[in-house]
PDB file of C-alpha atoms in Angstrom:
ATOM      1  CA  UNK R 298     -25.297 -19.942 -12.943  1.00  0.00           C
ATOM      2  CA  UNK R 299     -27.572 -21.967 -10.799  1.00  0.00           C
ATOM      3  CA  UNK R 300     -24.615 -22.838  -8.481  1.00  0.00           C
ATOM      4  CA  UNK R 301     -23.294 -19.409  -8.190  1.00  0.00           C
ATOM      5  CA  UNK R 302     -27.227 -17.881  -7.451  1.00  0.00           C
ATOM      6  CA  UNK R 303     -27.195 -20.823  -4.748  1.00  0.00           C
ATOM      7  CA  UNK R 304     -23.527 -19.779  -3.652  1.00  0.00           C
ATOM      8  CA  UNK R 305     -24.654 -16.035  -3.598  1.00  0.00           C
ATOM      9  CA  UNK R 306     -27.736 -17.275  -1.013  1.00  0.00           C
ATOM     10  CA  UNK R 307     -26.160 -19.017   1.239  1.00  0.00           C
ATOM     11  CA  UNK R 308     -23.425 -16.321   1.895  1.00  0.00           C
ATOM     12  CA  UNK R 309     -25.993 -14.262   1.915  1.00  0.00           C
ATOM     13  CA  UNK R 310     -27.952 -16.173   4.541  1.00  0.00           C
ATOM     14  CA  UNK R 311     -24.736 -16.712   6.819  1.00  0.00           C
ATOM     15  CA  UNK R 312     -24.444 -13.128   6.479  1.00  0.00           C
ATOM     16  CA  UNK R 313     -27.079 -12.118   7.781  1.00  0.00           C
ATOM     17  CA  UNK R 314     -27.029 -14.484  10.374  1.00  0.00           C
ATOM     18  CA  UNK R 315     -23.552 -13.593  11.232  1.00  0.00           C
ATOM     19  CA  UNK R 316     -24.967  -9.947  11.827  1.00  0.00           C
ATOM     20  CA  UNK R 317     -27.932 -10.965  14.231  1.00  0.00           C
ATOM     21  CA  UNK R 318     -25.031 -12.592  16.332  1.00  0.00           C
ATOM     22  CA  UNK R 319     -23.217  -9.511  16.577  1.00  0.00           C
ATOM     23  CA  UNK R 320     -26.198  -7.481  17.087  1.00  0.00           C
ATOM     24  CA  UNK R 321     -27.386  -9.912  19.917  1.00  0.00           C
ATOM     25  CA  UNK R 322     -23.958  -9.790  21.447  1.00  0.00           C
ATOM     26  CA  UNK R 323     -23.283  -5.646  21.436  1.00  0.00           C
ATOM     27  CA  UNK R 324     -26.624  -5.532  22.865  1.00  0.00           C
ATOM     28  CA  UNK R 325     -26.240  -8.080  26.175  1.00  0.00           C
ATOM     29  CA  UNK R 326     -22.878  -6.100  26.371  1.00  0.00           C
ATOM     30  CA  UNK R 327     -24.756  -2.683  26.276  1.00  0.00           C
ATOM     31  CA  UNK R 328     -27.358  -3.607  29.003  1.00  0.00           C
ATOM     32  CA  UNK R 329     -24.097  -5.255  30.752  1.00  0.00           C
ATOM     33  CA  UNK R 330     -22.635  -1.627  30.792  1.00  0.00           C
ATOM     34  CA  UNK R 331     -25.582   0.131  31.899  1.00  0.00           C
ATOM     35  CA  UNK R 332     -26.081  -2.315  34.830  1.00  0.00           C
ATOM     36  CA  UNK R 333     -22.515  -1.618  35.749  1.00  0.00           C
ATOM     37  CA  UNK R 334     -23.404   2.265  35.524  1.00  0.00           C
ATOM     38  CA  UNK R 335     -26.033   2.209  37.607  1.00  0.00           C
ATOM     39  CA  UNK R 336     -24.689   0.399  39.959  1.00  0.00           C
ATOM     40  CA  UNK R 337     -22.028   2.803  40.152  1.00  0.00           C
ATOM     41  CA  UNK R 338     -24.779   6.289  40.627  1.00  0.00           C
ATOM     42  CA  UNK R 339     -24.171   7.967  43.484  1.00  0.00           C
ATOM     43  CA  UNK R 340     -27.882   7.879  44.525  1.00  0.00           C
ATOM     44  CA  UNK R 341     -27.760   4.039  44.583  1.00  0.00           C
ATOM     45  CA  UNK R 342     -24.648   4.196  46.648  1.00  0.00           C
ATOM     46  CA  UNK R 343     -26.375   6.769  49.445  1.00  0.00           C
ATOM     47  CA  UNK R 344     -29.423   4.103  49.014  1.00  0.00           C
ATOM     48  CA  UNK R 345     -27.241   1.183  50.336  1.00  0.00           C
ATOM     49  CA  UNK R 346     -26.464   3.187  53.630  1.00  0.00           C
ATOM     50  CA  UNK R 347     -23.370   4.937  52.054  1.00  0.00           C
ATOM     51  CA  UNK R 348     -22.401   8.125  52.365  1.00  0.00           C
ATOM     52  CA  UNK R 349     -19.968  10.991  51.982  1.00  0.00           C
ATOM     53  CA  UNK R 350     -17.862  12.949  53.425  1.00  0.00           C
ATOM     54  CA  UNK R 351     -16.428  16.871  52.358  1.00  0.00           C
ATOM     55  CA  UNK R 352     -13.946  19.153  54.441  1.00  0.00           C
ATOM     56  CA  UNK R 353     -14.701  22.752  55.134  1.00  0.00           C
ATOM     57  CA  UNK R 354     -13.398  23.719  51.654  1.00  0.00           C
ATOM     58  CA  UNK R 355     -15.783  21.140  49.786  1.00  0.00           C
ATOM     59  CA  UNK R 356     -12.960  18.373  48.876  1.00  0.00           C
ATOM     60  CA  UNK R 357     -13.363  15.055  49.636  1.00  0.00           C
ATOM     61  CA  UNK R 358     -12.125  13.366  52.721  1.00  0.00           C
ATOM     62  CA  UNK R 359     -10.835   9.770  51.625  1.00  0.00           C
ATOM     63  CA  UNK R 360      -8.898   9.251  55.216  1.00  0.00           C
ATOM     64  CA  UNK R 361      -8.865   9.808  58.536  1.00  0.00           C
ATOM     65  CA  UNK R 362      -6.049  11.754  58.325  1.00  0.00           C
ATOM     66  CA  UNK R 363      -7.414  14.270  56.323  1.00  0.00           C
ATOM     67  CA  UNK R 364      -9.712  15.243  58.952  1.00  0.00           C
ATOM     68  CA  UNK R 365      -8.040  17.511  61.584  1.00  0.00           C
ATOM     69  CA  UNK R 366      -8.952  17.611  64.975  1.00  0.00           C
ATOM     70  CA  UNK R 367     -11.145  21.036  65.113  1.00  0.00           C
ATOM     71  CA  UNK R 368     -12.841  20.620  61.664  1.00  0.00           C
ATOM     72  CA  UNK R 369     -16.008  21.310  60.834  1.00  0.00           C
ATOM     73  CA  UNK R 370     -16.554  18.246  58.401  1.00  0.00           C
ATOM     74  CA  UNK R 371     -19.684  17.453  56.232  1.00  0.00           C
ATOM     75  CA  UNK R 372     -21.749  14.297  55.696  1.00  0.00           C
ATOM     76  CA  UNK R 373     -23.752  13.609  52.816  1.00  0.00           C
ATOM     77  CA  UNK R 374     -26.002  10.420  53.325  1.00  0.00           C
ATOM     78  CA  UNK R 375     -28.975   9.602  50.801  1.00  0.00           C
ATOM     79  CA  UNK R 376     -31.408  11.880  53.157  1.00  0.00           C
ATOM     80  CA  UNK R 377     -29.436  14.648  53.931  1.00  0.00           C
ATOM     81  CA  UNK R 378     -26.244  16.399  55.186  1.00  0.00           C
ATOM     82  CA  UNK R 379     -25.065  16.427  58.817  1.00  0.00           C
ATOM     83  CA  UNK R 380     -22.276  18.657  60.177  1.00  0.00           C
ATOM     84  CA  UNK R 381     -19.754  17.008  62.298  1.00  0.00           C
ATOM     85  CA  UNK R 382     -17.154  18.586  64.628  1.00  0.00           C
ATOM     86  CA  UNK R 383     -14.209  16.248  64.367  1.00  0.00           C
ATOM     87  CA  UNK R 384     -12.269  15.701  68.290  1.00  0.00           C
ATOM     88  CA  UNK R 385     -10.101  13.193  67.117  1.00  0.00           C
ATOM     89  CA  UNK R 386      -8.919  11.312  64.277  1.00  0.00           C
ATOM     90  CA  UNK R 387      -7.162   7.846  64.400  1.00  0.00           C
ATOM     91  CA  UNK R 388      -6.078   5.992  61.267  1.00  0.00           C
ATOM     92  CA  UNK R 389      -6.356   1.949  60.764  1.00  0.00           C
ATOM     93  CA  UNK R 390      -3.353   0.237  62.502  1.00  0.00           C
ATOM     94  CA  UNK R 391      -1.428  -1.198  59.117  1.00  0.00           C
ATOM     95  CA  UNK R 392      -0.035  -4.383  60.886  1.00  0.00           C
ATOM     96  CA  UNK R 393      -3.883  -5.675  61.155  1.00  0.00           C
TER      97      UNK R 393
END
C-alpha cells in the first residue's frame, strides 16, 4: 500500500509538473501571437512611414498598373489622406 500511495504521488507530482510546462509554453506562444498581431495593425504600419493607397472606387491599388493615367487616386498615411492626380504610371523593369 505504502508503495502504491508513493507511486500515486509521484505521478501525481510529474503531473502536475507536466501541466505547468504546458501552461508556460501556450502562454510564451500566446504573447508570441499577439506580438505578431500587432505588428501586423494597420496603425503600426502608417506609424513606420507606410501608407496606402485606394482608386476612385475605394479598392486597393497593389501596382502601378492599376493606376491609370487621369485618376484621381487616394493616399492614406498615419496622419491623413491626400488626393493625387496620377500623369503617369511606369511599372518596375522585371530584368532588374
Amino acid at each position: 500500500l505504502d508503495r502504491a500511495i508513493q507511486a500515486a504521488c509521484s505521478l501525481s507530482q510529474e503531473l502536475l509538473h507536466d501541466a505547468e510546462t504546458l501552461v508556460d509554453r501556450s502562454e510564451a506562444q500566446a504573447k508570441q501571437h499577439l506580438t505578431q498581431v500587432m505588428a501586423a495593425n494597420p496603425l503600426a504600419i502608417l506609424s513606420q512611414g507606410y501608407g496606402y493607397v485606394r482608386d476612385a472606387t475605394g479598392g486597393y491599388v497593389t501596382h502601378a498598373s492599376q493606376a491609370k493615367a487621369g485618376e484621381t487616386i487616394k493616399i492614406t498615411l498615419q496622419d491623413g489622406m491626400i488626393a493625387a492626380l496620377v500623369s503617369t504610371t511606369e511599372e518596375k523593369n522585371s530584368d532588374v
